[in-house]
Short mmCIF file of N, CA and C in Angstrom, two decimals:
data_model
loop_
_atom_site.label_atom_id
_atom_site.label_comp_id
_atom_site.label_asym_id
_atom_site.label_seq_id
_atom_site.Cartn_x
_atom_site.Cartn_y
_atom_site.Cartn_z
N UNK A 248 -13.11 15.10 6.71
CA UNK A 248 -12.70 13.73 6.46
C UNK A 248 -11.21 13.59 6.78
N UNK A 249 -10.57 12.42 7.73
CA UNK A 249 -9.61 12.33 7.69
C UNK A 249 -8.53 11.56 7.05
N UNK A 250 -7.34 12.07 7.08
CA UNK A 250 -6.62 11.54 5.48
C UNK A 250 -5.88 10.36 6.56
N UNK A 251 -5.36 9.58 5.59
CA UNK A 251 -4.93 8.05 6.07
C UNK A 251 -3.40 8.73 6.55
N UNK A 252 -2.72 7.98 7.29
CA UNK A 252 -1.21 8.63 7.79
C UNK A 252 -0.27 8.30 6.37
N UNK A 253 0.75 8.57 6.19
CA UNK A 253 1.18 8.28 5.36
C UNK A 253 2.85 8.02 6.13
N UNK A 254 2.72 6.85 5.78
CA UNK A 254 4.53 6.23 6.49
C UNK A 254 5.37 5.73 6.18
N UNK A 255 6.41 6.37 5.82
CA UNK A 255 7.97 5.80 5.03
C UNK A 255 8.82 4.48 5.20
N UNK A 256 9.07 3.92 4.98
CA UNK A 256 10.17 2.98 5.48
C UNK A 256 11.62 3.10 4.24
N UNK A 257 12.53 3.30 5.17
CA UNK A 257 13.37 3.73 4.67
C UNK A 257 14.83 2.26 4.78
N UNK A 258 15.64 2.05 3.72
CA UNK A 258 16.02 0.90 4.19
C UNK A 258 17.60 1.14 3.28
N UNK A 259 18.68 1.16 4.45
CA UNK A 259 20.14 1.48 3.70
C UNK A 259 20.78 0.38 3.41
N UNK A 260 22.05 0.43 2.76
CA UNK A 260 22.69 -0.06 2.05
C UNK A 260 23.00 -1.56 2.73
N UNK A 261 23.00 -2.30 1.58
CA UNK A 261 23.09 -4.14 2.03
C UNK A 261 21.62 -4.51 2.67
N UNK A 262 20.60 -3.93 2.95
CA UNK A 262 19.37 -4.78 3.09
C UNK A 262 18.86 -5.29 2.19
N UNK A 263 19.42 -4.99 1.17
CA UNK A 263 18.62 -5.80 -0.91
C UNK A 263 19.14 -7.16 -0.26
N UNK A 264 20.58 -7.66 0.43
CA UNK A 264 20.76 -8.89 0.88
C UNK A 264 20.10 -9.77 1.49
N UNK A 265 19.46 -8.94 2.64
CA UNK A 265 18.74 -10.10 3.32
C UNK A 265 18.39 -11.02 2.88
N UNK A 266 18.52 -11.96 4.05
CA UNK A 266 17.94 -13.74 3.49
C UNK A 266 18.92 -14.26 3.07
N UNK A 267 20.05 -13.41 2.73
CA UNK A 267 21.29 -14.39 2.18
C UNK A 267 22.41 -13.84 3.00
N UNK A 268 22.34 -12.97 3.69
CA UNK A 268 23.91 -11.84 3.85
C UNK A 268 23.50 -12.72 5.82
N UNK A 269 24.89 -13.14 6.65
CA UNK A 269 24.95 -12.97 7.93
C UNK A 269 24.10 -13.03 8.39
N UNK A 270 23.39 -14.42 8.10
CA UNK A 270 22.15 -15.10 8.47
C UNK A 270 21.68 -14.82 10.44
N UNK A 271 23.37 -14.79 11.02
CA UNK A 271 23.17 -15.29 12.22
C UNK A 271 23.11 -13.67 12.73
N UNK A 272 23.02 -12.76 12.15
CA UNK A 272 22.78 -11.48 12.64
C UNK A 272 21.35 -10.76 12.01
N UNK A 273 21.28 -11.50 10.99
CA UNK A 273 20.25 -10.41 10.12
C UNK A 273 18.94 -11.55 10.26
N UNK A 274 18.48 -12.72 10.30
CA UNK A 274 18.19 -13.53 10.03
C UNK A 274 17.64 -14.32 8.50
N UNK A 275 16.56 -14.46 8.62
CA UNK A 275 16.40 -15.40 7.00
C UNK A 275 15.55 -14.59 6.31
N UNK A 276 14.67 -14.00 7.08
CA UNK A 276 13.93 -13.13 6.17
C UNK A 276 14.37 -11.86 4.94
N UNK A 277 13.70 -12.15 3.78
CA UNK A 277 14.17 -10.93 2.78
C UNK A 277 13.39 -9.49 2.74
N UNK A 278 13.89 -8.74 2.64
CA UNK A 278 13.38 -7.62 2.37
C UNK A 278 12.38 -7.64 1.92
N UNK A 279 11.73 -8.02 1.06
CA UNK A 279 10.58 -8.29 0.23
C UNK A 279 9.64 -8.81 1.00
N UNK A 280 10.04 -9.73 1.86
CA UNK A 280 9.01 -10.54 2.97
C UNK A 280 8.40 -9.11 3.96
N UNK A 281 9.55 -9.06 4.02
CA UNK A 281 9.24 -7.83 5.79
C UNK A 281 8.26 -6.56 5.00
N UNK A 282 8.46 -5.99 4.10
CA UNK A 282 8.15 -5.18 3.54
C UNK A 282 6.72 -5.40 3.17
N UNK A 283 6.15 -6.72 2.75
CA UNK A 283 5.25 -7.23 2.35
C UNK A 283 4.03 -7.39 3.69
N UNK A 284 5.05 -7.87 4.80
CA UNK A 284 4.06 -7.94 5.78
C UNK A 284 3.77 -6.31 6.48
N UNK A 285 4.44 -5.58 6.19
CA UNK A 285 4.53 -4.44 6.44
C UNK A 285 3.10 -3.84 5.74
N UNK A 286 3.31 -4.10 4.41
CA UNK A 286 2.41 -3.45 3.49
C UNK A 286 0.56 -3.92 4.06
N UNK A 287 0.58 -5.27 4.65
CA UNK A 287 -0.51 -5.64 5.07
C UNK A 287 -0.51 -4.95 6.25
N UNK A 288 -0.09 -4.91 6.85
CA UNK A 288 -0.06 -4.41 8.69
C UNK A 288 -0.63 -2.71 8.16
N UNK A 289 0.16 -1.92 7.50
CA UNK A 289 -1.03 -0.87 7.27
C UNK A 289 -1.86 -0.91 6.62
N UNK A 290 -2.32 -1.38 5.87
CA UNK A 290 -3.34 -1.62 4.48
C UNK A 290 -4.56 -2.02 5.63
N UNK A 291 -4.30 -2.77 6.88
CA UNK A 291 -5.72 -3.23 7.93
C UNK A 291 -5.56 -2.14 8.72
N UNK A 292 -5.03 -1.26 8.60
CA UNK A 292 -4.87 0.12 9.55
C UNK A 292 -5.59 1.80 8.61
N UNK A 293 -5.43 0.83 7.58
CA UNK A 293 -6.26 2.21 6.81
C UNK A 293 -5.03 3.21 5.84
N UNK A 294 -3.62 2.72 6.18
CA UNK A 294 -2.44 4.07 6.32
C UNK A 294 -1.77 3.78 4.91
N UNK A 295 -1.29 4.57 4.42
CA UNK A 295 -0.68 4.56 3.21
C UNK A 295 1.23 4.35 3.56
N UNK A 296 1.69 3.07 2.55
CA UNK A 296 3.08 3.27 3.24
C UNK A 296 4.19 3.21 2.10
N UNK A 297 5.03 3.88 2.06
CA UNK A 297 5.98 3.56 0.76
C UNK A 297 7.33 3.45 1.46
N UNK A 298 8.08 2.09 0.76
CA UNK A 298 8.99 1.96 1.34
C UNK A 298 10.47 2.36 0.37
N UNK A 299 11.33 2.55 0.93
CA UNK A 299 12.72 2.72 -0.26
C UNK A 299 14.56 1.87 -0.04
N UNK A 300 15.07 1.70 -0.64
CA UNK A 300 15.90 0.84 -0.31
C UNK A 300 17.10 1.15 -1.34
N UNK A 301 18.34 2.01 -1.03
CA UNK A 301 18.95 2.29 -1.62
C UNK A 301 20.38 1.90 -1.31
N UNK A 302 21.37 1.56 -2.09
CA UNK A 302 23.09 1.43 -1.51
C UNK A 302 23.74 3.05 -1.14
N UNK A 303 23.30 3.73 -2.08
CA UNK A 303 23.24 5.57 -2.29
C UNK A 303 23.00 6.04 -1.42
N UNK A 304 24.05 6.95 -0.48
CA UNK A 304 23.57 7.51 0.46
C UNK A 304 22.59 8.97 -0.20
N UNK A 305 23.00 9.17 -1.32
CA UNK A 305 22.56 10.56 -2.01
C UNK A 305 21.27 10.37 -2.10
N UNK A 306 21.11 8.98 -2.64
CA UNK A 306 19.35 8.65 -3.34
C UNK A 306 18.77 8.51 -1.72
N UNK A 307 19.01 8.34 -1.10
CA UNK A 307 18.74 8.20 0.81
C UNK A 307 18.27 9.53 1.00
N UNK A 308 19.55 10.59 0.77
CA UNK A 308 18.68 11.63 1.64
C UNK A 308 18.16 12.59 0.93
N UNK A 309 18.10 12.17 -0.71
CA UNK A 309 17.29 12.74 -1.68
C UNK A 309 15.93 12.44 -1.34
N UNK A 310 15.28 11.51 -0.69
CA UNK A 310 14.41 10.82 -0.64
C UNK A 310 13.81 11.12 1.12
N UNK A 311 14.27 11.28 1.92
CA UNK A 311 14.08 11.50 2.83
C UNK A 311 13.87 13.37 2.97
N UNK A 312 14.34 14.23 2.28
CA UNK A 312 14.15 15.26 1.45
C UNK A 312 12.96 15.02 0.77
N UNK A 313 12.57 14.79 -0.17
CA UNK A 313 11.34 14.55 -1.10
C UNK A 313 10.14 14.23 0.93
N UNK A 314 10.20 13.44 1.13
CA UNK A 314 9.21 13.15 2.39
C UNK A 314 8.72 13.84 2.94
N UNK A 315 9.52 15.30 3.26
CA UNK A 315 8.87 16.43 3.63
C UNK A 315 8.49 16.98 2.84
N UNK A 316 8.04 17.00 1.43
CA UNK A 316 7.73 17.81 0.27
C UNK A 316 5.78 16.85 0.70
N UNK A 317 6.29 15.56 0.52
CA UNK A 317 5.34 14.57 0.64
C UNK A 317 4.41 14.69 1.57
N UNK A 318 4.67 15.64 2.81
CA UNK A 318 3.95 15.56 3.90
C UNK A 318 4.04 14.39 4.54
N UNK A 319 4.85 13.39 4.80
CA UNK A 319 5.25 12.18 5.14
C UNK A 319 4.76 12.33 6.98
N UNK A 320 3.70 11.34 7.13
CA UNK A 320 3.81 11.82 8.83
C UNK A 320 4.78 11.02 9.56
N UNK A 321 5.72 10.46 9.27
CA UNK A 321 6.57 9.28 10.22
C UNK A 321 7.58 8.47 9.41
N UNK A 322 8.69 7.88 9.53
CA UNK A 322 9.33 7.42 8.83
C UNK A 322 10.04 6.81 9.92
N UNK A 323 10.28 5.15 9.42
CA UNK A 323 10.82 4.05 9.67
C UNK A 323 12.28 4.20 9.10
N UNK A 324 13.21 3.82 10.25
CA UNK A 324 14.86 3.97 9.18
C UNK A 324 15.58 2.82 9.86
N UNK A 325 15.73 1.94 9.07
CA UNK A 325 16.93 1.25 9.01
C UNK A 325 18.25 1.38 8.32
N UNK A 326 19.14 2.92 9.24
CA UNK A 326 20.17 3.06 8.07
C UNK A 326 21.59 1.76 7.87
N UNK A 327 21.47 1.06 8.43
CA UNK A 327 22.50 -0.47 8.10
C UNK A 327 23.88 0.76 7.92
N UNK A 328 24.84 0.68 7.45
CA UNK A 328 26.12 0.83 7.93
C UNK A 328 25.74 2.55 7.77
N UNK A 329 24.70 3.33 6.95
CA UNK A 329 25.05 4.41 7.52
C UNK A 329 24.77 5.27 8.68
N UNK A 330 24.50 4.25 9.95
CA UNK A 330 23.92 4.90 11.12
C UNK A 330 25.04 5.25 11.41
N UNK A 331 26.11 4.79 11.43
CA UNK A 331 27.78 4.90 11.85
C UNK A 331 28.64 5.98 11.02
N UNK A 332 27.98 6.46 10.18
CA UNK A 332 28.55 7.40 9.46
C UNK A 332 28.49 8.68 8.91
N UNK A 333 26.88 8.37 8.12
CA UNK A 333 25.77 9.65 7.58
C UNK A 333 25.34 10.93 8.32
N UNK A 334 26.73 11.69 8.06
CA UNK A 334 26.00 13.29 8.71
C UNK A 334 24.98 13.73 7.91
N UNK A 335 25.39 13.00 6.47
CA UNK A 335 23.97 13.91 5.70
C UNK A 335 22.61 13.38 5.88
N UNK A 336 22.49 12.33 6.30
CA UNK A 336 21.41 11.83 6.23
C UNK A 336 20.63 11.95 7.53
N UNK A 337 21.05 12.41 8.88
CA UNK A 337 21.23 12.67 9.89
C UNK A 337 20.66 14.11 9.46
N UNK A 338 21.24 14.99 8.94
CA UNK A 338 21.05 16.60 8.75
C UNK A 338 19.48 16.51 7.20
N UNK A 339 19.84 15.33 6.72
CA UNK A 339 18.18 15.62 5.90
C UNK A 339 17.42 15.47 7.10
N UNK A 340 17.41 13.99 8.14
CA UNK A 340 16.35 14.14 8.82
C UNK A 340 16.04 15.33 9.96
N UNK A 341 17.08 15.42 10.11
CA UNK A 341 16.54 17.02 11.01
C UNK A 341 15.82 18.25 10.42
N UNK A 342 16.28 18.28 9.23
CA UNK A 342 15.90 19.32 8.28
C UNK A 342 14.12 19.09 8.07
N UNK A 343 14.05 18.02 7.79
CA UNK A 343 12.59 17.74 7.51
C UNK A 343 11.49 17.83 8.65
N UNK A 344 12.45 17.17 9.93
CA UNK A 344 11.28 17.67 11.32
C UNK A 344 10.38 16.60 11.15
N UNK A 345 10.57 15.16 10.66
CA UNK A 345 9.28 13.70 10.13
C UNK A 345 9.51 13.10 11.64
N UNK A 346 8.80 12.92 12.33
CA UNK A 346 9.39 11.78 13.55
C UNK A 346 9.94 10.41 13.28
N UNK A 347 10.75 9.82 13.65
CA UNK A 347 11.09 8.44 13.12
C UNK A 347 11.44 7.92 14.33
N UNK A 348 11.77 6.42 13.57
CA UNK A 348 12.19 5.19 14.64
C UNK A 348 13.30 4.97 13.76
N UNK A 349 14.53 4.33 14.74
CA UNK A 349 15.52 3.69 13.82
C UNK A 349 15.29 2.40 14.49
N UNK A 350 15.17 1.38 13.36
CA UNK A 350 15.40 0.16 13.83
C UNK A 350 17.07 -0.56 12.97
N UNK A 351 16.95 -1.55 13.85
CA UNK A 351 18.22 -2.15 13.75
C UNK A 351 18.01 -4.05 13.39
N UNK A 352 18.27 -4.76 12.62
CA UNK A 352 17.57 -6.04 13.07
C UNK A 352 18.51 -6.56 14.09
N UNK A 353 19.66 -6.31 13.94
CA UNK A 353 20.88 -6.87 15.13
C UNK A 353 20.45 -6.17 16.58
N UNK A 354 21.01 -6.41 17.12
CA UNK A 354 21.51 -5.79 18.86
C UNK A 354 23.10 -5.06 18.23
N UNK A 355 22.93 -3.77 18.05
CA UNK A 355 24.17 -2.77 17.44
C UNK A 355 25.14 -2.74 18.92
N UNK A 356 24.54 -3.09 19.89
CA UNK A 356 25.24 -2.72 20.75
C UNK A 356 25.60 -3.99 21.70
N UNK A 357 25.65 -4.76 20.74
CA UNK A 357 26.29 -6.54 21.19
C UNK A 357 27.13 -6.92 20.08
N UNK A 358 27.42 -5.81 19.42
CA UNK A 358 28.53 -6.36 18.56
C UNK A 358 29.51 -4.89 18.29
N UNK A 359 30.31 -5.45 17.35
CA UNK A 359 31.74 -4.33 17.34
C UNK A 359 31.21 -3.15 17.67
N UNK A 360 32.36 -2.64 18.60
CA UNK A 360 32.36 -1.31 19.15
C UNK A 360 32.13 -0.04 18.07
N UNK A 361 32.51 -0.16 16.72
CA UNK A 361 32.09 1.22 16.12
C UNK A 361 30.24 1.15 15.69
N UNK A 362 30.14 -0.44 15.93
CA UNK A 362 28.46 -0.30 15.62
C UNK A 362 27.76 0.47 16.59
N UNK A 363 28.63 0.90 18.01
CA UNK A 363 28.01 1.03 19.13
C UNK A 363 27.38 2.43 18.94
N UNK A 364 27.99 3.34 18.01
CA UNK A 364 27.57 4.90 17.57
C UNK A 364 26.58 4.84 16.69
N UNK A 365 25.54 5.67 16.75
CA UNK A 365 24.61 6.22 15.74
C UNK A 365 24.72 7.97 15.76
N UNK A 366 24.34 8.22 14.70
CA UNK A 366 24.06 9.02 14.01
C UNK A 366 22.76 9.78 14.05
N UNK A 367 22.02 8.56 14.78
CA UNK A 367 20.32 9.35 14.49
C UNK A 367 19.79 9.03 15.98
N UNK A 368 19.90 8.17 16.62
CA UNK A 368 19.61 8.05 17.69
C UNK A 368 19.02 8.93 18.82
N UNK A 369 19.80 10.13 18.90
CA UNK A 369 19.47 11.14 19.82
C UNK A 369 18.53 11.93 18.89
N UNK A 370 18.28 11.78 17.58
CA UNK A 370 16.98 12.60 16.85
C UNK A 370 15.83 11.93 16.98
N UNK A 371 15.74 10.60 16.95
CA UNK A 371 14.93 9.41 16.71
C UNK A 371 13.82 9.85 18.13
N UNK A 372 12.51 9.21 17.63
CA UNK A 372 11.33 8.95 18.42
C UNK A 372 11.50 8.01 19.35
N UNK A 373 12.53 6.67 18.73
CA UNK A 373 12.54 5.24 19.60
C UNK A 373 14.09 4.74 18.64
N UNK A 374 14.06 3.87 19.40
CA UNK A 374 15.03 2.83 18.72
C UNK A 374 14.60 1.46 19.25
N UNK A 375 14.65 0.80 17.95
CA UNK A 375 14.25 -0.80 18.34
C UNK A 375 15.56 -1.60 17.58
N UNK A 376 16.25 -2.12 18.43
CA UNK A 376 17.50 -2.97 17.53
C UNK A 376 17.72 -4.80 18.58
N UNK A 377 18.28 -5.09 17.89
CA UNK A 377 18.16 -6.77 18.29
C UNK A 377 16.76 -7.57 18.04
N UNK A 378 15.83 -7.07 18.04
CA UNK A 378 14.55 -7.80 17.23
C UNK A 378 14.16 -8.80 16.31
N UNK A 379 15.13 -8.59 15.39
CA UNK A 379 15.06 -8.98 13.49
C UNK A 379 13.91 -8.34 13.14
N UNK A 380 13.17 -9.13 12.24
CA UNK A 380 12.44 -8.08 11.43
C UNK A 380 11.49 -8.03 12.26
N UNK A 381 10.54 -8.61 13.37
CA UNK A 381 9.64 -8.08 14.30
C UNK A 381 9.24 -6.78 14.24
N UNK A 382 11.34 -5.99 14.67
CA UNK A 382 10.96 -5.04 14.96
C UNK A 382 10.96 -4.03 13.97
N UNK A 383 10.27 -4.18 12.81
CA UNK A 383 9.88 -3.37 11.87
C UNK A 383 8.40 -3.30 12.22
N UNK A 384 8.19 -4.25 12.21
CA UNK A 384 6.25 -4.87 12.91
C UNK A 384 6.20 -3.64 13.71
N UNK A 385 6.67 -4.05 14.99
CA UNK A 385 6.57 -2.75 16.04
C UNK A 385 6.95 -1.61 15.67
N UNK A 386 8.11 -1.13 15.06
CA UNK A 386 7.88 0.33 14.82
C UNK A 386 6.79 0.91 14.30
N UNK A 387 6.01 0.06 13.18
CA UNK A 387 5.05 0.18 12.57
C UNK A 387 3.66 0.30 13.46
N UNK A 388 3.33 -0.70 14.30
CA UNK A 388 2.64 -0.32 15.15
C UNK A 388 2.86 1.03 16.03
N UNK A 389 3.84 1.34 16.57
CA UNK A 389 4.05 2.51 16.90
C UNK A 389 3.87 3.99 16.40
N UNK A 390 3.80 3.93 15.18
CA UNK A 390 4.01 4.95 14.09
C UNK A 390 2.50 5.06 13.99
N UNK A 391 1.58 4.00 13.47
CA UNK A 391 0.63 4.16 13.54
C UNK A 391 -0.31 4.78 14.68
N UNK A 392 0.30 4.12 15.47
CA UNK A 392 -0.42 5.36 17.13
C UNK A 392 -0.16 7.08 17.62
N UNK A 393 1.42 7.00 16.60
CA UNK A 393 1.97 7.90 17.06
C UNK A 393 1.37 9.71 16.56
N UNK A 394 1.18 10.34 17.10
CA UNK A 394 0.97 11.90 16.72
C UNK A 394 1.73 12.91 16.91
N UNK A 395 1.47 13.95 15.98
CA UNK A 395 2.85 14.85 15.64
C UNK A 395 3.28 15.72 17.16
N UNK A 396 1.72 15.34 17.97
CA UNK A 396 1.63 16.21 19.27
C UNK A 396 2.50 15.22 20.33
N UNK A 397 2.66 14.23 19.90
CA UNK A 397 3.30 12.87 20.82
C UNK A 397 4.45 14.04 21.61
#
């Protein structure tokens, strides 16, 4: 019998804002929305998904840590300002070996030049940025197709 995938979404510091924070970058949708449609998009896929949302970079890569304990097959990351910064969170995800996507809801690379660096990028499966929340949709679709043999 096969077991349902099981897929993270991971969500850093200032996304509790959405819907209210820099409308014209992030758009209107809240966390709670995206997350929600998220939760349906696997729930008709069969897949189990838990999402997390911390300001803490510690509780971040405490948690991204715990995922490989979890057997986590894939993980969604929107690290929001710590793509520009987080060696640790960068070094949990390597450590763990989970495939991921980083998404972005902006275009990181149509705005200020230090947004232009990531952190995870060259570890990452994909990157989807400039989208808005769509491209949580699609990573999700992706993740769901995706195999560890990919």
């Amino acid at each position: 019998m096969a077991t349902a995938k099981h897929i993270l979404v991971i969500n850093g510091p200032n996304l509790n804002l959405l819907g209210t924070r820099e409308r014209e970058h992030y758009g209107s949708d809240t966390l709670a929305a995206i997350e929600a449609r998220l939760a349906e998009q696997a729930g008709r896929a069969g897949a189990r998904l838990d999402t997390v949302q911390s300001n803490s970079e510690a509780e971040l890569v405490e948690r991204i840590q715990q995922a490989g304990r979890d057997k986590v097959d894939f993980i969604i990351i929107n690290p929001a300002a710590y793509t520009h910064t987080s060696v640790a969170m960068r070094d949990a995800l390597a450590a763990v070996g989970i495939p991921f996507v980083e998404v972005h809801l902006s275009n990181i690379f149509a705005r200020e030049a230090f947004r232009h660096q990531s952190y995870f990028t060259d570890l990452a499966v994909g990157i989807i940025s400039g989208l808005g929340a769509r491209g949580y949709e699609l990573a999700l679709a992706f993740a769901l197709q995706h195999s560890k043999q990919s």
